[in-house]
Structure formats: C-alpha cells, structure tokens
CSV table of C-alpha atoms in Angstrom, one decimal:
chain,number,residue,atom,x,y,z
A,240,MET,CA,-78.4,132.3,161.0
A,241,LYS,CA,-80.2,129.6,159.1
A,242,THR,CA,-83.6,130.6,160.5
A,243,SER,CA,-82.9,134.3,159.7
A,244,LEU,CA,-81.8,133.4,156.2
A,245,VAL,CA,-84.9,131.2,155.6
A,246,SER,CA,-87.1,134.0,156.9
A,247,SER,CA,-85.5,136.5,154.6
A,248,LEU,CA,-85.8,134.3,151.6
A,249,LEU,CA,-89.5,133.6,152.4
A,250,ALA,CA,-90.2,137.3,152.7
A,251,LEU,CA,-88.4,138.0,149.4
A,252,SER,CA,-90.5,135.2,147.7
A,253,LEU,CA,-93.7,136.7,149.0
A,254,LEU,CA,-92.8,140.1,147.7
A,255,THR,CA,-91.9,138.7,144.3
A,256,LEU,CA,-95.2,136.9,144.1
A,257,ALA,CA,-97.1,140.0,145.3
A,258,ALA,CA,-95.5,142.3,142.7
A,259,PRO,CA,-97.3,141.1,139.6
A,260,ALA,CA,-100.7,141.2,141.5
A,261,ALA,CA,-100.0,144.8,142.5
A,262,GLN,CA,-99.1,145.7,139.0
A,263,ALA,CA,-102.2,144.0,137.6
A,264,ALA,CA,-104.4,146.0,140.1
A,265,GLU,CA,-103.1,149.3,138.8
A,266,HIS,CA,-105.7,151.0,136.7
A,267,ASN,CA,-106.2,154.4,134.9
A,268,VAL,CA,-102.5,154.6,134.1
A,269,LEU,CA,-100.5,154.3,130.9
A,270,THR,CA,-97.4,152.1,130.5
A,271,SER,CA,-94.3,153.5,128.9
A,272,ALA,CA,-95.0,151.3,125.8
A,273,GLU,CA,-98.6,152.7,125.6
A,274,ARG,CA,-97.3,156.3,125.7
A,275,ALA,CA,-94.8,155.5,123.0
A,276,ASP,CA,-97.6,154.1,120.9
A,277,GLY,CA,-99.6,157.3,121.2
A,278,TRP,CA,-102.2,156.3,123.8
A,279,GLN,CA,-103.8,159.1,125.9
A,280,LEU,CA,-105.8,158.6,129.1
A,281,LEU,CA,-109.4,160.0,129.1
A,282,PHE,CA,-110.0,159.4,132.8
A,283,ASP,CA,-107.4,160.1,135.6
A,284,GLY,CA,-109.1,157.8,138.1
A,285,THR,CA,-110.0,160.6,140.5
A,286,THR,CA,-111.9,163.4,138.7
A,287,LEU,CA,-114.2,164.0,135.8
A,288,LYS,CA,-111.7,166.5,134.3
A,289,GLY,CA,-112.0,166.4,130.5
A,290,TRP,CA,-115.6,165.3,130.5
A,291,ARG,CA,-118.8,167.3,129.9
A,292,SER,CA,-122.5,166.9,129.3
A,293,LEU,CA,-124.2,167.2,125.9
A,294,LYS,CA,-125.4,170.8,126.4
A,295,ALA,CA,-123.4,172.1,129.3
A,296,GLY,CA,-119.8,172.4,130.5
A,297,GLU,CA,-120.1,170.0,133.4
A,298,PRO,CA,-121.2,166.4,133.6
A,299,GLY,CA,-124.6,165.8,135.4
A,300,ASP,CA,-124.8,164.9,139.0
A,301,GLY,CA,-125.7,161.3,138.1
A,302,TRP,CA,-122.1,160.6,137.2
A,303,LYS,CA,-119.6,160.1,140.0
A,304,VAL,CA,-116.1,158.9,140.5
A,305,ILE,CA,-116.3,155.9,142.7
A,306,ASP,CA,-113.3,153.7,143.6
A,307,GLY,CA,-111.3,154.7,140.5
A,308,THR,CA,-114.2,154.4,138.1
A,309,ILE,CA,-116.7,156.6,136.3
A,310,ALA,CA,-120.0,155.4,137.6
A,311,ARG,CA,-123.5,156.2,136.4
A,312,VAL,CA,-125.6,156.4,139.7
A,313,GLY,CA,-128.6,158.5,138.6
A,314,LYS,CA,-130.3,160.1,135.7
A,315,SER,CA,-128.5,163.2,134.4
A,316,GLY,CA,-127.8,162.7,130.7
A,317,ASP,CA,-124.9,161.3,128.8
A,318,ILE,CA,-121.3,162.2,129.6
A,319,LEU,CA,-119.0,163.2,126.7
A,320,THR,CA,-115.3,163.8,126.2
A,321,GLY,CA,-114.3,167.4,125.9
A,322,ALA,CA,-112.2,166.6,122.8
A,323,GLU,CA,-113.3,165.3,119.5
A,324,TYR,CA,-111.9,162.3,117.7
A,325,GLY,CA,-111.9,161.3,114.0
A,326,ASP,CA,-109.9,158.1,113.2
A,327,PHE,CA,-109.2,156.5,116.6
A,328,GLU,CA,-108.9,153.4,118.7
A,329,LEU,CA,-110.6,153.4,122.0
A,330,SER,CA,-109.9,150.9,124.8
A,331,ILE,CA,-112.2,150.9,127.8
A,332,GLN,CA,-113.2,148.5,130.6
A,333,TRP,CA,-116.8,148.4,131.8
A,334,LYS,CA,-119.1,146.4,134.0
A,335,VAL,CA,-122.9,146.5,134.5
A,336,ALA,CA,-125.3,145.7,137.3
A,337,ASP,CA,-128.4,143.5,136.8
A,338,GLU,CA,-130.7,144.6,134.0
A,339,THR,CA,-128.4,147.5,133.0
A,340,ASN,CA,-128.7,149.0,129.5
A,341,SER,CA,-126.0,151.5,128.4
A,342,GLY,CA,-123.7,152.3,125.6
A,343,ILE,CA,-120.6,154.0,124.2
A,344,LEU,CA,-121.2,156.4,121.3
A,345,TYR,CA,-118.6,157.9,119.0
A,346,ARG,CA,-118.3,160.8,116.6
A,347,VAL,CA,-121.0,162.5,118.5
A,348,GLY,CA,-122.0,166.1,117.6
A,349,LEU,CA,-123.2,168.8,119.9
A,350,THR,CA,-125.9,170.3,117.7
A,351,GLU,CA,-128.6,167.6,118.2
A,352,SER,CA,-130.8,167.0,121.3
A,353,GLN,CA,-129.5,163.4,121.7
A,354,THR,CA,-126.1,161.9,121.2
A,355,TYR,CA,-127.4,159.0,119.2
A,356,TYR,CA,-128.8,161.4,116.6
A,357,THR,CA,-125.2,161.7,115.3
A,358,GLY,CA,-123.1,159.0,116.9
A,359,PRO,CA,-123.3,155.2,116.4
A,360,GLU,CA,-123.5,153.1,119.6
A,361,TYR,CA,-121.5,150.2,120.9
A,362,GLN,CA,-124.2,148.5,123.0
A,363,LEU,CA,-123.6,147.7,126.7
A,364,LEU,CA,-126.1,145.3,128.3
A,365,ASP,CA,-126.8,142.7,130.8
A,366,ASN,CA,-127.5,140.0,128.2
A,367,ILE,CA,-129.2,137.7,130.7
A,368,ALA,CA,-131.8,140.0,132.2
A,369,GLY,CA,-131.6,143.3,130.3
A,370,GLY,CA,-134.9,144.4,128.8
A,371,ASP,CA,-133.3,145.1,125.4
A,372,ARG,CA,-131.8,141.5,125.0
A,373,PHE,CA,-134.5,140.1,122.8
A,374,ASP,CA,-133.3,141.8,119.6
A,375,PRO,CA,-129.8,140.4,118.6
A,376,LYS,CA,-128.8,143.8,117.3
A,377,HIS,CA,-129.4,145.3,120.8
A,378,ARG,CA,-127.1,142.9,122.7
A,379,ALA,CA,-123.7,143.8,124.2
A,380,GLY,CA,-121.1,144.6,121.6
A,381,ALA,CA,-123.6,145.2,118.9
A,382,LEU,CA,-123.5,148.2,116.6
A,383,TYR,CA,-126.8,149.2,118.0
A,384,ASP,CA,-129.8,148.5,115.8
A,385,LEU,CA,-127.4,147.9,112.8
A,386,VAL,CA,-125.2,144.8,113.4
A,387,ALA,CA,-125.7,142.0,115.8
A,388,PRO,CA,-122.7,140.3,117.6
A,389,PRO,CA,-122.3,136.7,116.3
A,390,SER,CA,-121.9,135.4,119.8
A,391,ASP,CA,-122.2,136.4,123.4
A,392,VAL,CA,-118.7,136.9,124.9
A,393,THR,CA,-119.7,139.0,127.9
A,394,LYS,CA,-118.5,138.4,131.4
A,395,PRO,CA,-121.1,137.8,134.1
A,396,VAL,CA,-122.8,140.8,135.6
A,397,GLY,CA,-120.5,142.6,138.0
A,398,VAL,CA,-117.3,141.4,136.2
A,399,TRP,CA,-115.2,143.7,134.1
A,400,ASN,CA,-115.4,143.5,130.3
A,401,GLU,CA,-112.8,145.0,127.9
A,402,THR,CA,-113.9,146.8,124.8
A,403,ARG,CA,-112.0,148.1,121.8
A,404,ILE,CA,-113.6,150.4,119.2
A,405,ILE,CA,-111.6,151.1,116.0
A,406,VAL,CA,-112.8,153.8,113.6
A,407,ARG,CA,-111.1,154.7,110.3
A,408,GLY,CA,-113.3,156.8,108.0
A,409,TRP,CA,-116.6,155.1,108.6
A,410,HIS,CA,-115.1,151.6,108.8
A,411,VAL,CA,-116.0,150.5,112.3
A,412,GLN,CA,-114.8,147.5,114.3
A,413,HIS,CA,-116.2,146.5,117.7
A,414,TRP,CA,-114.2,144.1,119.9
A,415,LEU,CA,-115.3,142.6,123.2
A,416,ASN,CA,-113.0,140.6,125.5
A,417,GLY,CA,-110.6,140.0,122.6
A,418,VAL,CA,-113.2,138.9,120.1
A,419,LYS,CA,-114.1,141.0,117.0
A,420,LEU,CA,-117.9,141.2,116.9
A,421,VAL,CA,-118.5,144.0,114.3
A,422,ASP,CA,-116.6,144.9,111.1
A,423,VAL,CA,-118.5,147.2,108.7
A,424,ASP,CA,-118.1,150.3,106.7
A,425,LEU,CA,-121.1,152.5,107.3
A,426,ALA,CA,-120.3,154.6,104.3
A,427,SER,CA,-120.4,151.6,101.9
A,428,PRO,CA,-123.6,150.6,100.1
A,429,GLU,CA,-123.9,147.7,102.6
A,430,GLY,CA,-123.6,150.2,105.5
A,431,GLN,CA,-126.0,152.7,104.1
A,432,ASP,CA,-128.5,149.9,103.6
A,433,LEU,CA,-128.2,148.9,107.3
A,434,VAL,CA,-128.9,152.5,108.3
A,435,LEU,CA,-131.8,152.7,105.9
A,436,HIS,CA,-133.5,149.7,107.6
A,437,SER,CA,-132.8,150.9,111.1
A,438,LYS,CA,-134.3,153.5,113.4
A,439,PHE,CA,-131.6,155.9,112.4
A,440,HIS,CA,-132.9,156.4,108.8
A,441,LYS,CA,-134.9,159.4,110.1
A,442,MET,CA,-131.8,161.1,111.5
A,443,PRO,CA,-130.1,162.9,108.7
A,444,HIS,CA,-126.8,163.5,110.6
A,445,PHE,CA,-126.4,160.0,111.9
A,446,ALA,CA,-122.9,158.6,111.1
A,447,THR,CA,-122.0,161.6,108.9
A,448,LEU,CA,-119.4,163.5,111.0
A,449,ALA,CA,-115.7,163.3,110.2
A,450,SER,CA,-115.0,163.7,113.9
A,451,GLY,CA,-116.9,164.0,117.2
A,452,HIS,CA,-117.0,163.3,120.9
A,453,ILE,CA,-117.0,160.0,122.6
A,454,ALA,CA,-120.0,159.6,124.9
A,455,LEU,CA,-120.9,157.2,127.8
A,456,GLN,CA,-124.7,156.7,127.8
A,457,ASP,CA,-127.0,157.5,130.7
A,458,HIS,CA,-129.8,154.9,130.2
A,459,ASP,CA,-131.0,152.4,132.8
A,460,GLY,CA,-129.2,150.8,135.7
A,461,MET,CA,-125.7,151.0,137.1
A,462,VAL,CA,-122.7,151.0,134.8
A,463,SER,CA,-119.0,151.7,135.7
A,464,PHE,CA,-116.0,152.5,133.5
A,465,ARG,CA,-112.3,152.5,134.0
A,466,ASP,CA,-109.0,152.3,132.0
A,467,ILE,CA,-110.4,154.7,129.3
A,468,LYS,CA,-107.7,155.4,126.7
A,469,VAL,CA,-107.6,156.5,123.1
A,470,ARG,CA,-105.1,156.9,120.4
A,471,ASP,CA,-105.2,158.8,117.1
A,472,LEU,CA,-105.2,156.6,114.0
A,473,LYS,CA,-105.0,159.3,111.4
A,474,GLY,CA,-102.4,158.4,108.9
A,475,THR,CA,-102.0,154.8,110.1
A,476,ASN,CA,-103.0,151.6,108.3
C-alpha cells in the first residue's frame, strides 16, 4: 500500500510539473483573456488561410507552414494579411537564421509594386552577421531607415524573439522582447523630417494610408513566424 501510494503521488507530481511546460509549448492559440481583450489570430498554425501575395490571391511558393510556423524558405515575394488594419496592436514571435534580413511592414497598400512604397517597416535582422547591420537604423527593431533602436535586445540567431507593434494614427511604437525601441509620430514635423531625410522621400504614398495590410517581408535568408495576433485599437487610448 505504501509503495503504491508513493508511486501514485510521484506520478501526480510529475504530471503537475509537466502541465505548465505543456501549456508554455502551446502556440498559435488565444487564451480566454486574449479573446475577451479583442485579440484575433492571424495564423492558425497549420495553413496560410487569410494570407496573400501583393499582387495575387495566393502566397508565393517560397512561404511554407513548417512545424507550426510561417517560414520563408525561398524567393517568392512578400506575404500579406488579407484584411486591412488601421489603429492596431500586433504581437508576433520570430526567429532568423544566420545573416537573415527581413521585416514586418504595416498599413501596406496594394497599388504599388513594393510593400515598402507605402508601409513602414519593423526591421528583422541577424544583428551579428546580417549584411545590413552597419547602419544603426537598419538593425533589428528599427523603424527601417528612420529610427534606430537605442540598444540591441535581440535573442541569439535561432532563438525566438517577441515583437509588438502599436499604431495609433501615425504614432508608431516598436517593442522587442519587452523593451520599447521606437516611439515616434510620423505625421508630426519630426516624423516628416525623418521621412524627408530617408530613402522614402521619393515615395509619395509612404506612411500616408489610414489603414492597410500587414506584410512579412521576403528578403534574404530563413525567417520563421508564429503566435501572430492583432487587436483593433480604434477608439482606445
């Protein structure tokens, strides 16, 4: 009896310890609290439903669902949400391979030949070996070519990072691994001056749309995304 009781208690203890780990490993789902707070999943973990390319209805073949992630495995153009978003908060996890350069763009229009002609970019990069690392405004977490992150808070290559992007009007915040890296209003005189002195000054529709698509950039190297969720901030403070 004592042996049986000890064995049962040990088994129960192991199950109790394993439960938090199992919950922590669950991805691409929303908690009840997140649903109540207005969050919506943009990736179901198994398909590319709800995603498109810039000029066609289906994502290019270079984007695959691998082990519960959206992975860029080959050249085929950026992948965009089917829906548009105005004021929003985006939460997304990402990891890069060696030398990878990628990005997340927002308020992207469909009328231009490139997503970055309309949508500002949250830069994703291997800050150690990525070819674009030499300009501070091109490092991970930057508002690309406009605002440099004050510090490097990226995780090592191959480890998941967590990004938040908050957009209200043209007031933009970039967060990386719990640290706010960018806080600027692109419609303000300061923001307009940043655009004027960037590569985007020749793009008349850059950062002008009231709403647009969210895009994951097809650039160089392997990048993977998971836990992609968004909530509407219209009417919130």
